Amino acid sequence: MEKTFILIKPGAVSRGLIGEVIGRFERRGFRIRAMKMLRVDNELAGDHYDEHREKDFFDELVGSITSGPVLAAVLEGPEAITVVRKMMGSTNPMAAEPGTIRGDFGLEIVANIVHGSDSPASAEREIALYFSEDELV
Ligand code: IDP
Ligand code: MG
């Protein structure tokens, strides 16, 4: 079984969408191996989005993810990384298909509801950024 990391972004948390998003993953059959609410500080935001440091939207992205509490979780299931990304939909919500999370709940690219790891290497890196070994149950 494969593990992936997801994070429900502050805008979605403040809109009361935690249950909706987690419910979709649960109903699909993923197991929740870890979950917590936290405030992401600037340092963690920079580590998380390290690959985007040189992008012109980096400051806006860090500002957005640090703007309020987030819900971080580790999901486990067959091909979890790919399947979760499919359920999330395209990065740009205006291009995301209806039926996907980003396609059903928003229109803003920076506040596009949910983050999900995009490869086995990023899943391993992101799980370790947000969770210690003993928090995976
Ligand atoms: P992903 O979240 O679908 O993996 P990435 O390319 O890794 O997309 O970008 C990380 C996050 O940065 C996106 O989820 C989105 O919130 C934001 N983002 C990506 N591209 C743009 C852009 O062109 N303008 C503003 N924000 C962007
Ligand atoms: Mg990404």
CSV table of C-alpha atoms and ligand atoms in Angstrom, one decimal:
chain,number,residue,atom,x,y,z
A,1,MET,CA,0.0,0.0,0.0
A,2,GLU,CA,1.2,3.5,-0.8
A,3,LYS,CA,1.1,6.5,1.5
A,4,THR,CA,0.5,10.1,0.4
A,5,PHE,CA,0.4,13.5,2.1
A,6,ILE,CA,-2.6,15.9,1.9
A,7,LEU,CA,-3.2,19.3,3.3
A,8,ILE,CA,-6.5,21.1,3.4
A,9,LYS,CA,-5.6,24.8,2.8
A,10,PRO,CA,-6.7,27.6,5.2
A,11,GLY,CA,-9.4,28.9,2.9
A,12,ALA,CA,-11.1,25.5,2.8
A,13,VAL,CA,-10.7,25.0,6.5
A,14,SER,CA,-12.4,28.4,7.2
A,15,ARG,CA,-15.2,27.6,4.8
A,16,GLY,CA,-16.0,24.4,6.8
A,17,LEU,CA,-14.9,22.0,4.0
A,18,ILE,CA,-12.7,19.6,6.1
A,19,GLY,CA,-15.5,17.0,6.4
A,20,GLU,CA,-16.4,17.3,2.8
A,21,VAL,CA,-12.8,16.8,1.6
A,22,ILE,CA,-11.8,14.1,4.1
A,23,GLY,CA,-15.2,12.4,3.5
A,24,ARG,CA,-14.5,12.0,-0.2
A,25,PHE,CA,-11.1,10.3,0.5
A,26,GLU,CA,-12.7,8.1,3.2
A,27,ARG,CA,-15.6,7.0,0.9
A,28,ARG,CA,-13.1,6.2,-1.9
A,29,GLY,CA,-11.5,3.8,0.5
A,30,PHE,CA,-8.3,5.5,1.7
A,31,ARG,CA,-7.2,4.8,5.3
A,32,ILE,CA,-6.2,7.8,7.4
A,33,ARG,CA,-2.8,7.0,9.0
A,34,ALA,CA,-2.3,10.4,10.6
A,35,MET,CA,-4.1,13.7,10.9
A,36,LYS,CA,-3.7,17.0,12.7
A,37,MET,CA,-4.6,20.6,12.6
A,38,LEU,CA,-1.8,23.1,12.8
A,39,ARG,CA,-0.7,26.6,11.8
A,40,VAL,CA,2.0,26.5,9.1
A,41,ASP,CA,4.7,29.1,9.9
A,42,ASN,CA,6.9,30.8,7.2
A,43,GLU,CA,9.7,28.3,7.6
A,44,LEU,CA,7.5,25.2,7.2
A,45,ALA,CA,5.7,26.9,4.3
A,46,GLY,CA,9.1,27.6,2.6
A,47,ASP,CA,10.2,24.0,3.1
A,48,HIS,CA,6.9,22.6,1.9
A,49,TYR,CA,7.0,24.8,-1.3
A,50,ASP,CA,10.8,24.8,-1.8
A,51,GLU,CA,10.5,23.8,-5.5
A,52,HIS,CA,8.5,27.0,-6.1
A,53,ARG,CA,10.9,29.5,-4.4
A,54,GLU,CA,11.8,31.2,-7.6
A,55,LYS,CA,8.2,31.5,-8.9
A,56,ASP,CA,6.5,34.9,-9.0
A,57,PHE,CA,3.6,33.5,-7.0
A,58,PHE,CA,5.8,32.1,-4.1
A,59,ASP,CA,5.2,35.0,-1.7
A,60,GLU,CA,1.5,34.8,-2.3
A,61,LEU,CA,1.5,31.1,-1.9
A,62,VAL,CA,3.4,31.3,1.5
A,63,GLY,CA,1.1,34.1,2.6
A,64,SER,CA,-1.9,32.0,1.8
A,65,ILE,CA,-0.9,28.8,3.5
A,66,THR,CA,0.2,30.6,6.6
A,67,SER,CA,-3.0,32.6,6.8
A,68,GLY,CA,-4.9,30.3,9.1
A,69,PRO,CA,-5.1,26.7,10.4
A,70,VAL,CA,-4.7,23.8,8.0
A,71,LEU,CA,-5.5,20.1,8.3
A,72,ALA,CA,-2.6,17.8,7.4
A,73,ALA,CA,-3.1,14.1,6.9
A,74,VAL,CA,-1.4,10.9,5.7
A,75,LEU,CA,-3.7,8.7,3.5
A,76,GLU,CA,-2.9,5.1,2.6
A,77,GLY,CA,-4.3,3.0,-0.2
A,78,PRO,CA,-3.4,1.4,-3.6
A,79,GLU,CA,-1.7,4.0,-5.9
A,80,ALA,CA,-2.7,6.6,-3.3
A,81,ILE,CA,-0.5,9.4,-4.8
A,82,THR,CA,-2.0,9.1,-8.3
A,83,VAL,CA,-5.6,8.5,-7.2
A,84,VAL,CA,-5.6,11.4,-4.7
A,85,ARG,CA,-4.2,13.7,-7.4
A,86,LYS,CA,-7.0,12.6,-9.8
A,87,MET,CA,-9.6,13.3,-7.1
A,88,MET,CA,-8.1,16.7,-6.4
A,89,GLY,CA,-8.3,17.8,-10.1
A,90,SER,CA,-6.2,20.3,-12.0
A,91,THR,CA,-4.1,22.9,-10.2
A,92,ASN,CA,-6.1,25.8,-11.7
A,93,PRO,CA,-9.7,25.3,-10.4
A,94,MET,CA,-11.1,27.1,-13.4
A,95,ALA,CA,-9.7,24.2,-15.5
A,96,ALA,CA,-10.5,21.5,-13.0
A,97,GLU,CA,-13.2,19.0,-14.0
A,98,PRO,CA,-16.5,19.1,-12.1
A,99,GLY,CA,-16.5,16.1,-9.8
A,100,THR,CA,-13.0,16.8,-8.6
A,101,ILE,CA,-12.4,18.6,-5.3
A,102,ARG,CA,-10.8,21.6,-6.9
A,103,GLY,CA,-13.5,21.6,-9.6
A,104,ASP,CA,-16.3,21.5,-7.2
A,105,PHE,CA,-15.4,23.9,-4.4
A,106,GLY,CA,-13.4,27.0,-5.6
A,107,LEU,CA,-12.2,29.3,-8.3
A,108,GLU,CA,-8.9,30.7,-6.8
A,109,ILE,CA,-5.7,29.1,-7.8
A,110,VAL,CA,-3.7,29.9,-4.7
A,111,ALA,CA,-6.5,28.9,-2.4
A,112,ASN,CA,-7.3,25.7,-4.4
A,113,ILE,CA,-8.7,23.8,-1.4
A,114,VAL,CA,-6.2,21.0,-1.1
A,115,HIS,CA,-2.5,20.0,-1.6
A,116,GLY,CA,-1.5,16.4,-2.4
A,117,SER,CA,2.0,15.0,-3.0
A,118,ASP,CA,2.9,14.5,-6.6
A,119,SER,CA,5.4,11.7,-6.5
A,120,PRO,CA,6.8,9.0,-4.1
A,121,ALA,CA,9.8,11.2,-3.3
A,122,SER,CA,7.6,14.2,-2.5
A,123,ALA,CA,5.2,12.1,-0.4
A,124,GLU,CA,8.1,10.8,1.7
A,125,ARG,CA,9.5,14.3,2.1
A,126,GLU,CA,6.2,15.9,2.9
A,127,ILE,CA,5.1,13.2,5.4
A,128,ALA,CA,8.4,13.7,7.3
A,129,LEU,CA,8.0,17.5,7.2
A,130,TYR,CA,4.6,17.4,9.0
A,131,PHE,CA,4.6,14.2,11.0
A,132,SER,CA,7.0,12.3,13.2
A,133,GLU,CA,7.4,8.5,12.8
A,134,ASP,CA,5.3,7.9,16.0
A,135,GLU,CA,2.4,10.0,14.8
A,136,LEU,CA,1.7,7.5,12.0
A,137,VAL,CA,-0.8,5.0,13.4
B,1,IDP,P1,-0.3,21.4,-7.3
B,1,IDP,O1,-0.7,21.9,-6.0
B,1,IDP,O2,-1.4,21.0,-8.2
B,1,IDP,O3,0.8,20.3,-7.2
B,1,IDP,P2,2.0,23.1,-8.0
B,1,IDP,O4,2.4,23.4,-9.4
B,1,IDP,O5,2.8,22.2,-7.2
B,1,IDP,O6,0.5,22.6,-8.1
B,1,IDP,O7,1.8,24.5,-7.3
B,1,IDP,C1,1.6,24.6,-5.9
B,1,IDP,C2,0.5,25.5,-5.5
B,1,IDP,O8,0.9,26.8,-6.0
B,1,IDP,C3,-0.8,25.3,-6.3
B,1,IDP,O9,-1.6,24.3,-5.6
B,1,IDP,C4,-1.4,26.6,-6.3
B,1,IDP,O10,-2.1,26.9,-5.1
B,1,IDP,C5,-0.2,27.5,-6.4
B,1,IDP,N1,0.0,27.9,-7.8
B,1,IDP,C6,0.5,27.1,-8.8
B,1,IDP,N2,0.6,27.8,-10.0
B,1,IDP,C7,0.2,29.1,-9.7
B,1,IDP,C8,0.1,30.3,-10.5
B,1,IDP,O11,0.4,30.3,-11.7
B,1,IDP,N3,-0.3,31.4,-9.8
B,1,IDP,C9,-0.7,31.4,-8.5
B,1,IDP,N4,-0.6,30.3,-7.8
B,1,IDP,C10,-0.1,29.2,-8.3
B,2,MG,MG,2.7,20.4,-6.3
